[in-house]
PDB file of C-alpha atoms in Angstrom:
ATOM      1  CA  MET A 268       6.975  28.401  -2.673  1.00 74.00           C
ATOM      2  CA  HIS A 269       9.798  30.945  -2.967  1.00 75.00           C
ATOM      3  CA  PRO A 270       8.498  34.137  -1.325  1.00 75.00           C
ATOM      4  CA  GLN A 271       9.545  36.485  -4.613  1.00 79.00           C
ATOM      5  CA  LEU A 272       7.474  34.128  -6.616  1.00 82.00           C
ATOM      6  CA  ALA A 273       4.081  34.713  -5.080  1.00 81.00           C
ATOM      7  CA  PRO A 274       3.453  37.974  -6.056  1.00 83.00           C
ATOM      8  CA  GLN A 275       4.315  37.120  -9.873  1.00 87.00           C
ATOM      9  CA  LEU A 276       2.111  34.046  -9.573  1.00 87.00           C
ATOM     10  CA  ILE A 277      -1.025  35.473  -8.011  1.00 87.00           C
ATOM     11  CA  ASP A 278      -2.951  38.501  -9.041  1.00 88.00           C
ATOM     12  CA  ALA A 279      -5.056  40.502  -7.134  1.00 88.00           C
ATOM     13  CA  GLN A 280      -8.129  38.624  -8.729  1.00 90.00           C
ATOM     14  CA  THR A 281      -7.263  35.337  -7.714  1.00 89.00           C
ATOM     15  CA  LEU A 282      -5.582  36.307  -4.343  1.00 86.00           C
ATOM     16  CA  ALA A 283      -9.150  37.622  -3.298  1.00 87.00           C
ATOM     17  CA  ARG A 284     -10.517  34.308  -4.795  1.00 88.00           C
ATOM     18  CA  LEU A 285      -8.321  32.216  -2.690  1.00 84.00           C
ATOM     19  CA  THR A 286      -8.926  33.818   0.474  1.00 85.00           C
ATOM     20  CA  GLY A 287     -12.563  33.957   0.165  1.00 87.00           C
ATOM     21  CA  LEU A 288     -12.418  30.102  -0.205  1.00 85.00           C
ATOM     22  CA  ALA A 289     -10.667  29.222   2.572  1.00 82.00           C
ATOM     23  CA  ASP A 290      -9.135  30.876   5.829  1.00 81.00           C
ATOM     24  CA  LEU A 291      -5.902  31.624   4.030  1.00 78.00           C
ATOM     25  CA  ASP A 292      -3.182  34.280   5.283  1.00 75.00           C
ATOM     26  CA  PRO A 293      -1.801  35.795   2.124  1.00 72.00           C
ATOM     27  CA  SER A 294       1.288  37.196   3.911  1.00 75.00           C
ATOM     28  CA  LEU A 295       2.189  33.596   5.033  1.00 83.00           C
ATOM     29  CA  ILE A 296       4.524  32.334   2.167  1.00 88.00           C
ATOM     30  CA  VAL A 297       7.338  29.789   3.462  1.00 88.00           C
ATOM     31  CA  ASP A 298      10.202  28.211   1.571  1.00 88.00           C
ATOM     32  CA  ASP A 299      11.063  26.496   4.928  1.00 92.00           C
ATOM     33  CA  PHE A 300       8.865  24.094   7.195  1.00 94.00           C
ATOM     34  CA  THR A 301      10.971  24.250  10.220  1.00 92.00           C
ATOM     35  CA  THR A 302      10.704  27.665  11.174  1.00 93.00           C
ATOM     36  CA  SER A 303       8.444  28.528  14.196  1.00 92.00           C
ATOM     37  CA  GLU A 304       5.768  30.515  11.940  1.00 91.00           C
ATOM     38  CA  ALA A 305       5.405  27.320   9.314  1.00 92.00           C
ATOM     39  CA  ALA A 306       5.294  25.027  12.209  1.00 92.00           C
ATOM     40  CA  ALA A 307       2.318  26.690  13.598  1.00 93.00           C
ATOM     41  CA  ALA A 308       0.681  27.030  10.237  1.00 93.00           C
ATOM     42  CA  LEU A 309       1.011  23.397   9.838  1.00 95.00           C
ATOM     43  CA  ALA A 310      -0.661  22.545  13.022  1.00 94.00           C
ATOM     44  CA  ASP A 311      -3.804  23.660  11.539  1.00 93.00           C
ATOM     45  CA  ALA A 312      -3.471  23.184   8.050  1.00 94.00           C
ATOM     46  CA  GLU A 313      -6.060  20.954   5.757  1.00 95.00           C
ATOM     47  CA  VAL A 314      -4.645  22.029   2.429  1.00 95.00           C
ATOM     48  CA  LEU A 315      -1.031  23.039   0.983  1.00 95.00           C
ATOM     49  CA  VAL A 316      -1.249  25.483  -2.093  1.00 94.00           C
ATOM     50  CA  THR A 317       2.306  24.898  -3.219  1.00 94.00           C
ATOM     51  CA  SER A 318       4.525  26.231  -6.166  1.00 93.00           C
ATOM     52  CA  TRP A 319       8.122  26.262  -7.259  1.00 91.00           C
ATOM     53  CA  GLY A 320      10.619  26.198  -4.402  1.00 90.00           C
ATOM     54  CA  CYS A 321       8.291  24.177  -2.276  1.00 93.00           C
ATOM     55  CA  PRO A 322      10.316  22.072   0.149  1.00 94.00           C
ATOM     56  CA  PRO A 323       9.944  18.312   0.576  1.00 96.00           C
ATOM     57  CA  ILE A 324       6.645  17.255   2.461  1.00 97.00           C
ATOM     58  CA  ASN A 325       8.290  14.538   4.233  1.00 96.00           C
ATOM     59  CA  GLU A 326       7.398  12.633   7.547  1.00 96.00           C
ATOM     60  CA  ALA A 327       8.379  15.270   9.570  1.00 96.00           C
ATOM     61  CA  VAL A 328       6.320  17.887   8.032  1.00 96.00           C
ATOM     62  CA  LEU A 329       3.481  15.323   8.025  1.00 97.00           C
ATOM     63  CA  ALA A 330       3.889  14.734  11.553  1.00 96.00           C
ATOM     64  CA  ALA A 331       3.762  18.536  12.348  1.00 96.00           C
ATOM     65  CA  ALA A 332       0.426  18.664   9.980  1.00 96.00           C
ATOM     66  CA  PRO A 333      -1.788  16.353  11.348  1.00 96.00           C
ATOM     67  CA  ARG A 334      -4.723  17.714   9.658  1.00 97.00           C
ATOM     68  CA  LEU A 335      -3.233  17.785   6.160  1.00 97.00           C
ATOM     69  CA  ARG A 336      -5.483  16.193   3.742  1.00 97.00           C
ATOM     70  CA  ALA A 337      -4.649  17.802  -0.038  1.00 97.00           C
ATOM     71  CA  VAL A 338      -1.656  19.382  -1.810  1.00 97.00           C
ATOM     72  CA  ILE A 339      -2.461  21.994  -4.665  1.00 96.00           C
ATOM     73  CA  HIS A 340       0.303  22.681  -6.714  1.00 96.00           C
ATOM     74  CA  ALA A 341       0.442  25.801  -8.820  1.00 94.00           C
ATOM     75  CA  ALA A 342       3.150  24.533 -10.964  1.00 93.00           C
ATOM     76  CA  GLY A 343       4.080  21.457 -12.912  1.00 91.00           C
ATOM     77  CA  SER A 344       5.993  18.651 -11.659  1.00 91.00           C
ATOM     78  CA  VAL A 345       4.989  17.256  -7.991  1.00 94.00           C
ATOM     79  CA  LYS A 346       7.942  14.908  -7.862  1.00 92.00           C
ATOM     80  CA  HIS A 347      10.168  17.519  -6.008  1.00 91.00           C
ATOM     81  CA  HIS A 348       8.025  17.875  -3.121  1.00 95.00           C
ATOM     82  CA  VAL A 349       5.413  15.340  -2.863  1.00 96.00           C
ATOM     83  CA  THR A 350       7.063  12.267  -1.408  1.00 96.00           C
ATOM     84  CA  ASP A 351       6.203   8.688  -0.615  1.00 95.00           C
ATOM     85  CA  ALA A 352       5.251   9.823   2.888  1.00 96.00           C
ATOM     86  CA  CYS A 353       2.236  11.938   1.318  1.00 97.00           C
ATOM     87  CA  TRP A 354       0.895   8.957  -0.679  1.00 96.00           C
ATOM     88  CA  GLU A 355       1.012   6.827   2.543  1.00 96.00           C
ATOM     89  CA  ARG A 356      -0.976   9.561   4.218  1.00 96.00           C
ATOM     90  CA  GLY A 357      -3.682   9.425   1.280  1.00 96.00           C
ATOM     91  CA  LEU A 358      -3.173  13.149   0.493  1.00 97.00           C
ATOM     92  CA  GLN A 359      -5.245  14.115  -2.585  1.00 97.00           C
ATOM     93  CA  VAL A 360      -2.560  16.197  -4.982  1.00 97.00           C
ATOM     94  CA  THR A 361      -3.698  18.138  -7.899  1.00 97.00           C
ATOM     95  CA  SER A 362      -1.116  20.038 -10.334  1.00 96.00           C
ATOM     96  CA  ALA A 363      -1.342  22.933 -12.752  1.00 96.00           C
ATOM     97  CA  ALA A 364       0.694  21.016 -14.984  1.00 94.00           C
ATOM     98  CA  TRP A 365      -1.738  21.189 -17.499  1.00 95.00           C
ATOM     99  CA  ALA A 366      -1.892  24.998 -17.590  1.00 96.00           C
ATOM    100  CA  ASN A 367       1.860  24.957 -17.631  1.00 95.00           C
ATOM    101  CA  ALA A 368       1.585  22.880 -21.086  1.00 96.00           C
ATOM    102  CA  LEU A 369      -0.133  25.447 -22.573  1.00 97.00           C
ATOM    103  CA  PRO A 370       2.331  27.949 -23.335  1.00 97.00           C
ATOM    104  CA  VAL A 371       4.781  25.300 -23.776  1.00 98.00           C
ATOM    105  CA  ALA A 372       2.844  23.863 -26.798  1.00 98.00           C
ATOM    106  CA  GLU A 373       2.084  27.345 -28.056  1.00 98.00           C
ATOM    107  CA  TYR A 374       6.111  27.892 -28.324  1.00 98.00           C
ATOM    108  CA  THR A 375       6.506  24.428 -29.901  1.00 98.00           C
ATOM    109  CA  VAL A 376       3.865  25.239 -32.398  1.00 98.00           C
ATOM    110  CA  GLY A 377       5.739  28.500 -33.383  1.00 98.00           C
ATOM    111  CA  ALA A 378       8.820  26.574 -33.463  1.00 98.00           C
ATOM    112  CA  ILE A 379       7.671  24.024 -35.912  1.00 98.00           C
ATOM    113  CA  LEU A 380       5.729  26.196 -38.047  1.00 98.00           C
ATOM    114  CA  PHE A 381       8.959  28.426 -38.276  1.00 97.00           C
ATOM    115  CA  ALA A 382      11.379  25.215 -38.760  1.00 97.00           C
ATOM    116  CA  ASN A 383       9.483  23.934 -41.730  1.00 97.00           C
ATOM    117  CA  LYS A 384       9.633  27.495 -43.301  1.00 95.00           C
ATOM    118  CA  GLN A 385      13.249  27.810 -42.787  1.00 92.00           C
ATOM    119  CA  VAL A 386      13.258  31.158 -40.979  1.00 92.00           C
ATOM    120  CA  LEU A 387      16.410  31.135 -39.023  1.00 86.00           C
ATOM    121  CA  ARG A 388      18.351  30.103 -42.305  1.00 87.00           C
ATOM    122  CA  LEU A 389      16.474  32.475 -44.447  1.00 92.00           C
ATOM    123  CA  ALA A 390      16.897  35.289 -41.879  1.00 91.00           C
ATOM    124  CA  ALA A 391      20.834  34.656 -41.492  1.00 88.00           C
ATOM    125  CA  GLU A 392      21.160  34.736 -45.362  1.00 91.00           C
ATOM    126  CA  TYR A 393      19.216  38.083 -45.599  1.00 94.00           C
ATOM    127  CA  ARG A 394      21.316  39.606 -42.978  1.00 93.00           C
ATOM    128  CA  GLU A 395      24.254  38.712 -44.883  1.00 92.00           C
ATOM    129  CA  LEU A 396      23.234  39.158 -48.064  1.00 95.00           C
ATOM    130  CA  ARG A 397      21.304  42.625 -47.637  1.00 96.00           C
ATOM    131  CA  ALA A 398      19.924  42.651 -51.304  1.00 95.00           C
ATOM    132  CA  ARG A 399      17.204  41.346 -53.459  1.00 95.00           C
ATOM    133  CA  HIS A 400      17.377  37.607 -54.250  1.00 95.00           C
ATOM    134  CA  ASP A 401      15.482  34.693 -55.697  1.00 94.00           C
ATOM    135  CA  TRP A 402      14.493  33.131 -52.541  1.00 93.00           C
ATOM    136  CA  GLN A 403      12.175  30.558 -54.288  1.00 92.00           C
ATOM    137  CA  ALA A 404      14.979  29.351 -56.743  1.00 93.00           C
ATOM    138  CA  ALA A 405      17.417  29.093 -53.578  1.00 91.00           C
ATOM    139  CA  HIS A 406      14.846  27.191 -51.079  1.00 90.00           C
ATOM    140  CA  PRO A 407      12.441  25.124 -53.356  1.00 90.00           C
ATOM    141  CA  ARG A 408      11.529  22.735 -50.361  1.00 89.00           C
ATOM    142  CA  ILE A 409      10.650  25.241 -47.598  1.00 93.00           C
ATOM    143  CA  GLY A 410       7.421  25.463 -46.258  1.00 95.00           C
ATOM    144  CA  ASN A 411       4.547  23.366 -44.248  1.00 97.00           C
ATOM    145  CA  TYR A 412       2.176  21.961 -46.911  1.00 96.00           C
ATOM    146  CA  ARG A 413       2.383  18.025 -46.145  1.00 96.00           C
ATOM    147  CA  ARG A 414       5.487  18.223 -44.173  1.00 97.00           C
ATOM    148  CA  THR A 415       6.139  15.381 -41.436  1.00 98.00           C
ATOM    149  CA  VAL A 416       6.395  16.117 -37.766  1.00 98.00           C
ATOM    150  CA  GLY A 417       7.360  13.862 -35.155  1.00 98.00           C
ATOM    151  CA  ILE A 418       6.113  14.279 -31.757  1.00 98.00           C
ATOM    152  CA  VAL A 419       7.988  12.489 -29.137  1.00 98.00           C
ATOM    153  CA  GLY A 420       5.717  11.610 -25.857  1.00 97.00           C
ATOM    154  CA  ALA A 421       2.283  11.968 -25.464  1.00 96.00           C
ATOM    155  CA  SER A 422       2.341  13.991 -22.583  1.00 94.00           C
ATOM    156  CA  GLN A 423       0.181  16.899 -21.630  1.00 94.00           C
ATOM    157  CA  ILE A 424       2.274  19.005 -24.005  1.00 96.00           C
ATOM    158  CA  GLY A 425       2.349  16.629 -26.670  1.00 97.00           C
ATOM    159  CA  ARG A 426      -1.136  16.157 -26.851  1.00 97.00           C
ATOM    160  CA  ARG A 427      -1.690  20.114 -26.935  1.00 97.00           C
ATOM    161  CA  VAL A 428       1.044  20.304 -29.797  1.00 98.00           C
ATOM    162  CA  LEU A 429      -0.990  17.851 -31.808  1.00 98.00           C
ATOM    163  CA  GLU A 430      -4.282  19.520 -31.146  1.00 97.00           C
ATOM    164  CA  LEU A 431      -3.025  22.754 -32.152  1.00 98.00           C
ATOM    165  CA  LEU A 432      -1.097  21.268 -35.323  1.00 98.00           C
ATOM    166  CA  ARG A 433      -4.439  19.506 -36.668  1.00 95.00           C
ATOM    167  CA  PRO A 434      -5.533  22.360 -38.802  1.00 95.00           C
ATOM    168  CA  PHE A 435      -2.324  22.640 -40.827  1.00 96.00           C
ATOM    169  CA  ASP A 436      -1.506  20.321 -43.546  1.00 96.00           C
ATOM    170  CA  LEU A 437       0.983  18.229 -41.970  1.00 98.00           C
ATOM    171  CA  HIS A 438       1.557  14.791 -41.457  1.00 98.00           C
ATOM    172  CA  LEU A 439       1.589  13.898 -37.754  1.00 98.00           C
ATOM    173  CA  LEU A 440       3.652  10.836 -36.319  1.00 98.00           C
ATOM    174  CA  LEU A 441       3.797   9.974 -32.840  1.00 98.00           C
ATOM    175  CA  HIS A 442       5.896   7.775 -30.497  1.00 98.00           C
ATOM    176  CA  ASP A 443       4.939   7.102 -26.945  1.00 96.00           C
ATOM    177  CA  PRO A 444       5.185   3.425 -25.666  1.00 93.00           C
ATOM    178  CA  TYR A 445       2.009   3.620 -23.614  1.00 91.00           C
ATOM    179  CA  ILE A 446      -0.115   4.719 -26.788  1.00 93.00           C
ATOM    180  CA  GLU A 447      -2.373   2.308 -28.443  1.00 93.00           C
ATOM    181  CA  ALA A 448      -2.924   3.119 -32.333  1.00 94.00           C
ATOM    182  CA  ALA A 449      -6.409   4.071 -31.596  1.00 96.00           C
ATOM    183  CA  GLU A 450      -5.669   6.751 -29.176  1.00 96.00           C
ATOM    184  CA  ALA A 451      -3.162   8.362 -31.697  1.00 96.00           C
ATOM    185  CA  ALA A 452      -5.665   8.289 -34.160  1.00 96.00           C
ATOM    186  CA  LEU A 453      -8.067  10.138 -31.965  1.00 96.00           C
ATOM    187  CA  LEU A 454      -4.920  12.735 -31.219  1.00 96.00           C
ATOM    188  CA  GLY A 455      -4.685  12.879 -35.189  1.00 96.00           C
ATOM    189  CA  ALA A 456      -1.265  11.196 -35.280  1.00 98.00           C
ATOM    190  CA  ARG A 457       0.171   7.721 -36.795  1.00 97.00           C
ATOM    191  CA  PRO A 458       1.822   6.020 -33.875  1.00 97.00           C
ATOM    192  CA  VAL A 459       5.542   4.732 -35.154  1.00 97.00           C
ATOM    193  CA  GLU A 460       8.638   3.459 -33.368  1.00 97.00           C
ATOM    194  CA  LEU A 461      11.220   5.917 -32.222  1.00 98.00           C
ATOM    195  CA  ASP A 462      13.550   4.936 -34.910  1.00 98.00           C
ATOM    196  CA  GLU A 463      10.917   5.257 -37.765  1.00 98.00           C
ATOM    197  CA  LEU A 464       9.929   8.814 -36.618  1.00 98.00           C
ATOM    198  CA  CYS A 465      13.440  10.037 -36.816  1.00 98.00           C
ATOM    199  CA  VAL A 466      13.843   8.782 -40.221  1.00 98.00           C
ATOM    200  CA  LEU A 467      10.434  10.465 -41.731  1.00 98.00           C
ATOM    201  CA  SER A 468      10.336  13.585 -39.800  1.00 98.00           C
ATOM    202  CA  ASP A 469      11.159  16.873 -41.162  1.00 98.00           C
ATOM    203  CA  VAL A 470      10.652  18.329 -37.450  1.00 98.00           C
ATOM    204  CA  VAL A 471      11.186  16.043 -34.388  1.00 98.00           C
ATOM    205  CA  SER A 472       9.874  17.734 -31.233  1.00 98.00           C
ATOM    206  CA  ILE A 473      10.604  16.190 -27.890  1.00 98.00           C
ATOM    207  CA  HIS A 474       7.985  15.970 -25.107  1.00 97.00           C
ATOM    208  CA  ALA A 475       8.818  12.885 -22.885  1.00 95.00           C
ATOM    209  CA  PRO A 476       9.247  13.094 -19.047  1.00 92.00           C
ATOM    210  CA  GLN A 477      12.803  13.119 -17.769  1.00 92.00           C
ATOM    211  CA  LEU A 478      13.467   9.831 -16.453  1.00 91.00           C
ATOM    212  CA  PRO A 479      16.464   7.384 -16.392  1.00 92.00           C
ATOM    213  CA  SER A 480      14.759   5.469 -19.393  1.00 92.00           C
ATOM    214  CA  THR A 481      14.721   8.410 -21.462  1.00 94.00           C
ATOM    215  CA  ARG A 482      18.121   9.825 -21.041  1.00 95.00           C
ATOM    216  CA  HIS A 483      19.689  10.401 -24.296  1.00 97.00           C
ATOM    217  CA  MET A 484      16.790   8.663 -26.325  1.00 97.00           C
ATOM    218  CA  ILE A 485      17.765  11.141 -29.159  1.00 98.00           C
ATOM    219  CA  ASP A 486      21.360   9.564 -29.378  1.00 98.00           C
ATOM    220  CA  ARG A 487      23.918   9.852 -32.168  1.00 98.00           C
ATOM    221  CA  ARG A 488      22.664   6.900 -34.247  1.00 98.00           C
ATOM    222  CA  ARG A 489      19.037   8.289 -33.829  1.00 98.00           C
ATOM    223  CA  LEU A 490      20.142  11.994 -35.005  1.00 98.00           C
ATOM    224  CA  ALA A 491      21.740  10.093 -37.842  1.00 98.00           C
ATOM    225  CA  LEU A 492      18.674   8.612 -38.838  1.00 98.00           C
ATOM    226  CA  MET A 493      17.282  12.048 -39.523  1.00 98.00           C
ATOM    227  CA  PRO A 494      17.045  13.439 -42.948  1.00 98.00           C
ATOM    228  CA  ASP A 495      19.498  16.291 -43.897  1.00 96.00           C
ATOM    229  CA  GLY A 496      17.722  19.726 -43.300  1.00 94.00           C
ATOM    230  CA  ALA A 497      15.845  18.255 -40.298  1.00 97.00           C
ATOM    231  CA  THR A 498      15.001  20.703 -37.173  1.00 97.00           C
ATOM    232  CA  VAL A 499      15.273  18.896 -33.433  1.00 98.00           C
ATOM    233  CA  VAL A 500      12.832  20.815 -31.406  1.00 98.00           C
ATOM    234  CA  ASN A 501      13.519  20.496 -27.367  1.00 98.00           C
ATOM    235  CA  THR A 502      11.213  21.976 -24.920  1.00 97.00           C
ATOM    236  CA  SER A 503      11.273  19.150 -22.644  1.00 96.00           C
ATOM    237  CA  ARG A 504      14.932  18.617 -20.679  1.00 96.00           C
ATOM    238  CA  GLY A 505      18.321  18.895 -22.159  1.00 96.00           C
ATOM    239  CA  SER A 506      19.214  15.205 -20.802  1.00 97.00           C
ATOM    240  CA  LEU A 507      16.674  13.672 -23.323  1.00 97.00           C
ATOM    241  CA  ILE A 508      19.121  14.548 -26.393  1.00 98.00           C
ATOM    242  CA  ASP A 509      22.793  13.384 -26.416  1.00 98.00           C
ATOM    243  CA  GLN A 510      24.339  16.882 -26.712  1.00 97.00           C
ATOM    244  CA  ASP A 511      27.614  15.839 -27.526  1.00 97.00           C
ATOM    245  CA  ALA A 512      26.303  14.158 -30.494  1.00 98.00           C
ATOM    246  CA  LEU A 513      23.978  16.864 -31.491  1.00 98.00           C
ATOM    247  CA  VAL A 514      26.555  19.934 -31.497  1.00 98.00           C
ATOM    248  CA  PRO A 515      28.816  18.169 -34.273  1.00 98.00           C
ATOM    249  CA  GLU A 516      25.208  17.809 -36.478  1.00 98.00           C
ATOM    250  CA  LEU A 517      24.482  21.479 -36.029  1.00 98.00           C
ATOM    251  CA  VAL A 518      27.900  22.675 -36.738  1.00 98.00           C
ATOM    252  CA  SER A 519      27.942  21.009 -40.041  1.00 97.00           C
ATOM    253  CA  GLY A 520      24.636  22.581 -40.831  1.00 94.00           C
ATOM    254  CA  ARG A 521      23.096  19.037 -41.702  1.00 97.00           C
ATOM    255  CA  LEU A 522      20.379  19.432 -38.951  1.00 97.00           C
ATOM    256  CA  SER A 523      18.895  22.607 -37.150  1.00 96.00           C
ATOM    257  CA  ALA A 524      17.531  23.089 -33.911  1.00 97.00           C
ATOM    258  CA  VAL A 525      15.038  25.040 -31.420  1.00 98.00           C
ATOM    259  CA  LEU A 526      16.447  24.396 -27.924  1.00 98.00           C
ATOM    260  CA  ASP A 527      14.747  25.885 -25.074  1.00 98.00           C
ATOM    261  CA  VAL A 528      16.474  23.623 -22.664  1.00 97.00           C
ATOM    262  CA  THR A 529      20.298  22.123 -22.468  1.00 97.00           C
ATOM    263  CA  SER A 530      22.411  20.150 -20.451  1.00 95.00           C
ATOM    264  CA  PRO A 531      23.548  22.061 -18.420  1.00 95.00           C
ATOM    265  CA  GLU A 532      21.029  24.143 -18.165  1.00 93.00           C
ATOM    266  CA  VAL A 533      22.898  27.418 -18.991  1.00 95.00           C
ATOM    267  CA  LEU A 534      25.719  26.667 -21.556  1.00 97.00           C
ATOM    268  CA  PRO A 535      29.208  27.444 -21.159  1.00 96.00           C
ATOM    269  CA  GLU A 536      30.168  30.834 -22.757  1.00 96.00           C
ATOM    270  CA  ASP A 537      32.263  29.206 -25.619  1.00 96.00           C
ATOM    271  CA  SER A 538      29.191  26.917 -26.326  1.00 97.00           C
ATOM    272  CA  PRO A 539      28.648  26.935 -30.185  1.00 96.00           C
ATOM    273  CA  LEU A 540      25.130  27.059 -29.804  1.00 97.00           C
ATOM    274  CA  TYR A 541      24.826  30.702 -28.683  1.00 97.00           C
ATOM    275  CA  ASP A 542      25.909  31.879 -32.369  1.00 94.00           C
ATOM    276  CA  LEU A 543      25.244  29.100 -34.985  1.00 95.00           C
ATOM    277  CA  PRO A 544      22.652  30.710 -37.558  1.00 91.00           C
ATOM    278  CA  ASN A 545      20.743  27.237 -37.581  1.00 94.00           C
ATOM    279  CA  VAL A 546      20.099  27.137 -33.860  1.00 96.00           C
ATOM    280  CA  LEU A 547      17.364  29.183 -31.934  1.00 96.00           C
ATOM    281  CA  LEU A 548      18.442  28.861 -28.005  1.00 97.00           C
ATOM    282  CA  THR A 549      16.169  30.312 -25.714  1.00 97.00           C
ATOM    283  CA  PRO A 550      16.732  30.382 -21.840  1.00 97.00           C
ATOM    284  CA  HIS A 551      13.911  27.854 -20.524  1.00 96.00           C
ATOM    285  CA  VAL A 552      11.338  30.334 -21.056  1.00 96.00           C
ATOM    286  CA  ALA A 553       8.724  27.949 -23.094  1.00 97.00           C
ATOM    287  CA  GLY A 554       6.697  27.461 -19.886  1.00 95.00           C
ATOM    288  CA  SER A 555       4.642  29.961 -17.934  1.00 94.00           C
ATOM    289  CA  MET A 556       6.174  33.597 -17.826  1.00 94.00           C
ATOM    290  CA  GLY A 557       4.674  36.554 -16.810  1.00 93.00           C
ATOM    291  CA  THR A 558       0.711  37.000 -17.080  1.00 93.00           C
ATOM    292  CA  GLU A 559       0.880  33.224 -17.886  1.00 95.00           C
ATOM    293  CA  LEU A 560       1.834  32.504 -14.539  1.00 95.00           C
ATOM    294  CA  HIS A 561      -1.452  33.891 -13.305  1.00 95.00           C
ATOM    295  CA  ARG A 562      -3.228  30.925 -15.359  1.00 95.00           C
ATOM    296  CA  MET A 563      -1.546  28.476 -12.853  1.00 94.00           C
ATOM    297  CA  ALA A 564      -2.879  30.398  -9.689  1.00 93.00           C
ATOM    298  CA  ALA A 565      -6.175  30.566 -11.277  1.00 95.00           C
ATOM    299  CA  ALA A 566      -6.061  26.767 -11.710  1.00 95.00           C
ATOM    300  CA  ALA A 567      -4.953  26.206  -7.949  1.00 94.00           C
ATOM    301  CA  ALA A 568      -7.985  28.517  -6.699  1.00 94.00           C
ATOM    302  CA  ASP A 569     -10.413  26.345  -9.324  1.00 95.00           C
ATOM    303  CA  GLU A 570      -9.140  22.901  -7.483  1.00 96.00           C
ATOM    304  CA  LEU A 571      -9.402  24.705  -3.757  1.00 95.00           C
ATOM    305  CA  ALA A 572     -12.955  25.648  -4.977  1.00 95.00           C
ATOM    306  CA  ARG A 573     -13.787  21.806  -5.889  1.00 96.00           C
ATOM    307  CA  TYR A 574     -12.082  20.639  -2.845  1.00 96.00           C
ATOM    308  CA  THR A 575     -14.249  23.095  -0.425  1.00 95.00           C
ATOM    309  CA  ALA A 576     -17.269  22.043  -1.977  1.00 95.00           C
ATOM    310  CA  GLY A 577     -16.449  18.550  -1.651  1.00 96.00           C
ATOM    311  CA  LEU A 578     -16.017  17.627  -5.260  1.00 97.00           C
ATOM    312  CA  PRO A 579     -12.738  15.635  -6.526  1.00 97.00           C
ATOM    313  CA  PHE A 580      -9.984  17.575  -8.269  1.00 97.00           C
ATOM    314  CA  SER A 581     -10.233  18.247 -11.983  1.00 97.00           C
ATOM    315  CA  HIS A 582      -6.706  17.590 -12.682  1.00 96.00           C
ATOM    316  CA  PRO A 583      -5.564  14.793  -9.802  1.00 95.00           C
ATOM    317  CA  VAL A 584      -2.143  13.623  -9.903  1.00 95.00           C
ATOM    318  CA  LEU A 585      -2.403   9.881  -9.183  1.00 92.00           C
ATOM    319  CA  VAL A 586       0.240   7.605  -7.711  1.00 90.00           C
ATOM    320  CA  GLN A 587      -0.169   5.093  -9.880  1.00 86.00           C
ATOM    321  CA  GLU A 588       0.891   7.453 -12.903  1.00 82.00           C
ATOM    322  CA  ILE A 589       3.726   9.353 -11.102  1.00 78.00           C
ATOM    323  CA  HIS A 590       6.542   6.839 -12.424  1.00 75.00           C
ATOM    324  CA  ARG A 591       6.076   7.837 -15.969  1.00 73.00           C
ATOM    325  CA  THR A 592       5.328  11.839 -15.868  1.00 76.00           C
ATOM    326  CA  ALA A 593       7.580  14.569 -15.366  1.00 66.00           C
TER     327      ALA A 593
END
């Protein structure tokens, strides 16, 4: 992992637990497996505890780590560092993606409830008007009662969003090609095709993984299907929306958006998205930040405890599912 990340990720309580569970040197944090220090550690390593910034665990790394049996990832996706060679070796892999999903889902639920309440638009109007006004007469359709929310992707985040939205008086739709109707019902949603979801939803929230098949899944045609006044929420990846098609819809005011991710990740300084009153733009902060990072380190410690006790991981990453996950 990035050396500067470690003190942000691992608090004193979790560090004590990790060192108590295994022969672990807390001062040994590497982001390069080719150094002599890393090579000496790999020679005896049975478990790697990884996070953001871990270099690929390729054939050369595995050759230097003959005793390696497991990778415990204190972050989300493992695709950046767990290579095909790891699966061929038969390594056990676990990820704290479930823990990172929690703050993303919380951010999303807040965005959805604010979107239906038209908070951005009303705040901008109030800032301009600065006087008493008949807000009810001006905005008779705002509110969350019986509004329709479309969730794109039954990922860990998408499922948590559905769970958190269940207590509200909302109509919940779900699009996911891998979900059957019975499972969607258990999640509290009605399964629909993506076009239908776009037509019916007051808010469309995107939680699908970034794959070649999901690039621009929300394209110009599907944006045009969305009703006037609808809001697009994206906490997944910027590539899932055709941003060139989205910008004109936002500039016109027909649609609104809450965007924690964009393409590119940092927009050019002259992008209109920075200044539009109907757009909430945040710098990819929906995931774990600050104290939320400690949850992922604690999750890694839990999995290490299971490994040392001879138990299977609670949150294994399975090779047969890796092709359809983030």
